Amino acid sequence: MIIVHGLTAKQTFPPDLDQVHADLRSSKHLTEHKNTKPAEDLPGLGQWYCVECANFFESEQSMLQHTRGKNHKRRVRALKEEPYSQKEADAAIGLRTDNGTRKPSKLTMIEEQAATLKLDTASHG
């Protein structure tokens, strides 16, 4: 029997940019995110939180050091761009919701011609 070590470690990733945009737009969304864990379990009892990076910090000093760092500045720069909407993503792969103007069928063209003939005969007669 072979035992493989180190496969139980869980790697966490920061939230995607569109999720952080939602946090920045809506304070309700941000408070829901912050309330997912009790304050006792968070670093620094949840007092120092970087919204752009979605990280909690132990102290104000560590948060200030973080805000001066390269990763934070890179994240802020990336957040200045608006996230793509679903409509833009669909258009990029060729899906379109705009089907253009519909061509009338021959039946509707005949009905329109008949209606104009009736109007013409009624106005002359």
Tab-separated table of C-alpha atoms in Angstrom:
chain	number	residue	atom	x	y	z
A	1	MET	CA	0.000	0.000	0.000
A	2	ILE	CA	1.389	3.380	-1.033
A	3	ILE	CA	0.656	6.409	1.126
A	4	VAL	CA	0.850	9.792	-0.570
A	5	HIS	CA	1.459	12.738	1.724
A	6	GLY	CA	0.431	16.336	1.159
A	7	LEU	CA	-2.710	15.769	-0.879
A	8	THR	CA	-5.072	16.857	1.873
A	9	ALA	CA	-3.891	20.475	1.905
A	10	LYS	CA	-6.546	22.876	0.679
A	11	GLN	CA	-5.384	25.728	-1.488
A	12	THR	CA	-7.578	28.825	-1.392
A	13	PHE	CA	-7.738	31.397	-4.128
A	14	PRO	CA	-8.760	35.026	-3.856
A	15	PRO	CA	-12.209	35.903	-5.191
A	16	ASP	CA	-12.493	36.758	-8.855
A	17	LEU	CA	-12.562	40.363	-9.986
A	18	ASP	CA	-16.270	40.290	-10.778
A	19	GLN	CA	-17.017	39.181	-7.219
A	20	VAL	CA	-14.913	42.042	-5.829
A	21	HIS	CA	-16.726	44.464	-8.170
A	22	ALA	CA	-19.999	43.280	-6.635
A	23	ASP	CA	-18.555	43.938	-3.154
A	24	LEU	CA	-17.506	47.448	-4.158
A	25	ARG	CA	-20.883	48.278	-5.703
A	26	SER	CA	-23.105	46.924	-2.948
A	27	SER	CA	-22.432	47.329	0.741
A	28	LYS	CA	-25.028	44.620	1.389
A	29	HIS	CA	-23.020	42.113	-0.634
A	30	LEU	CA	-19.864	43.080	1.263
A	31	THR	CA	-21.463	42.658	4.694
A	32	GLU	CA	-22.815	39.245	3.668
A	33	HIS	CA	-19.289	38.234	2.673
A	34	LYS	CA	-17.819	39.498	5.939
A	35	ASN	CA	-20.481	37.734	8.002
A	36	THR	CA	-19.705	34.299	6.579
A	37	LYS	CA	-17.340	33.632	9.509
A	38	PRO	CA	-17.612	34.819	13.099
A	39	ALA	CA	-15.294	37.700	14.018
A	40	GLU	CA	-13.509	35.528	16.604
A	41	ASP	CA	-12.219	33.260	13.829
A	42	LEU	CA	-10.889	36.090	11.656
A	43	PRO	CA	-7.399	37.597	11.906
A	44	GLY	CA	-7.427	40.714	14.081
A	45	LEU	CA	-11.062	39.971	14.980
A	46	GLY	CA	-12.065	41.159	11.508
A	47	GLN	CA	-11.190	44.813	12.101
A	48	TRP	CA	-8.791	45.352	9.182
A	49	TYR	CA	-10.141	44.238	5.841
A	50	CYS	CA	-8.877	45.021	2.344
A	51	VAL	CA	-11.940	45.158	0.079
A	52	GLU	CA	-9.959	45.011	-3.171
A	53	CYS	CA	-8.061	41.851	-2.196
A	54	ALA	CA	-10.708	40.358	0.134
A	55	ASN	CA	-8.162	39.754	2.923
A	56	PHE	CA	-8.315	40.241	6.666
A	57	PHE	CA	-5.200	41.413	8.532
A	58	GLU	CA	-3.893	41.032	12.083
A	59	SER	CA	-3.077	44.694	12.617
A	60	GLU	CA	-3.319	48.104	11.037
A	61	GLN	CA	0.426	48.034	10.375
A	62	SER	CA	0.192	44.803	8.379
A	63	MET	CA	-2.694	46.229	6.360
A	64	LEU	CA	-0.733	49.402	5.585
A	65	GLN	CA	2.208	47.286	4.503
A	66	HIS	CA	-0.140	45.287	2.285
A	67	THR	CA	-1.594	48.411	0.628
A	68	ARG	CA	1.922	49.526	-0.316
A	69	GLY	CA	2.703	46.139	-1.850
A	70	LYS	CA	2.881	45.040	-5.462
A	71	ASN	CA	0.048	42.499	-5.294
A	72	HIS	CA	-2.418	45.031	-3.874
A	73	LYS	CA	-1.486	47.673	-6.444
A	74	ARG	CA	-1.813	45.131	-9.255
A	75	ARG	CA	-5.261	44.132	-8.002
A	76	VAL	CA	-6.427	47.764	-7.760
A	77	ARG	CA	-5.224	48.416	-11.316
A	78	ALA	CA	-7.129	45.368	-12.558
A	79	LEU	CA	-10.290	46.514	-10.740
A	80	LYS	CA	-10.309	49.865	-12.553
A	81	GLU	CA	-11.529	48.066	-15.681
A	82	GLU	CA	-15.205	47.156	-15.739
A	83	PRO	CA	-15.862	43.412	-15.836
A	84	TYR	CA	-17.317	41.928	-18.993
A	85	SER	CA	-21.042	41.398	-18.997
A	86	GLN	CA	-22.698	38.198	-20.146
A	87	LYS	CA	-23.937	40.018	-23.246
A	88	GLU	CA	-20.364	40.969	-24.218
A	89	ALA	CA	-19.158	37.416	-23.628
A	90	ASP	CA	-21.915	36.000	-25.832
A	91	ALA	CA	-21.083	38.494	-28.585
A	92	ALA	CA	-17.405	37.528	-28.420
A	93	ILE	CA	-18.142	33.894	-29.235
A	94	GLY	CA	-20.647	34.774	-31.935
A	95	LEU	CA	-23.930	34.425	-30.079
A	96	ARG	CA	-26.173	37.357	-30.699
A	97	THR	CA	-29.501	38.288	-29.250
A	98	ASP	CA	-30.199	40.739	-32.089
A	99	ASN	CA	-31.656	38.680	-34.922
A	100	GLY	CA	-32.077	41.683	-37.184
A	101	THR	CA	-35.295	42.686	-38.875
A	102	ARG	CA	-37.579	39.874	-39.893
A	103	LYS	CA	-38.394	39.518	-43.542
A	104	PRO	CA	-42.118	39.332	-44.038
A	105	SER	CA	-43.389	36.078	-45.427
A	106	LYS	CA	-45.139	35.947	-48.801
A	107	LEU	CA	-48.448	35.434	-47.045
A	108	THR	CA	-48.165	38.662	-45.038
A	109	MET	CA	-47.059	40.543	-48.175
A	110	ILE	CA	-50.172	39.318	-50.027
A	111	GLU	CA	-52.401	40.267	-47.075
A	112	GLU	CA	-50.906	43.774	-46.999
A	113	GLN	CA	-51.465	44.193	-50.755
A	114	ALA	CA	-55.052	43.044	-50.391
A	115	ALA	CA	-55.631	45.484	-47.539
A	116	THR	CA	-54.259	48.402	-49.586
A	117	LEU	CA	-56.457	47.405	-52.569
A	118	LYS	CA	-59.526	47.369	-50.302
A	119	LEU	CA	-58.635	50.840	-48.991
A	120	ASP	CA	-58.109	52.152	-52.511
A	121	THR	CA	-61.423	50.741	-53.790
A	122	ALA	CA	-63.294	51.989	-50.724
A	123	SER	CA	-61.949	55.533	-51.109
A	124	HIS	CA	-62.755	55.675	-54.834
A	125	GLY	CA	-66.129	54.013	-54.648
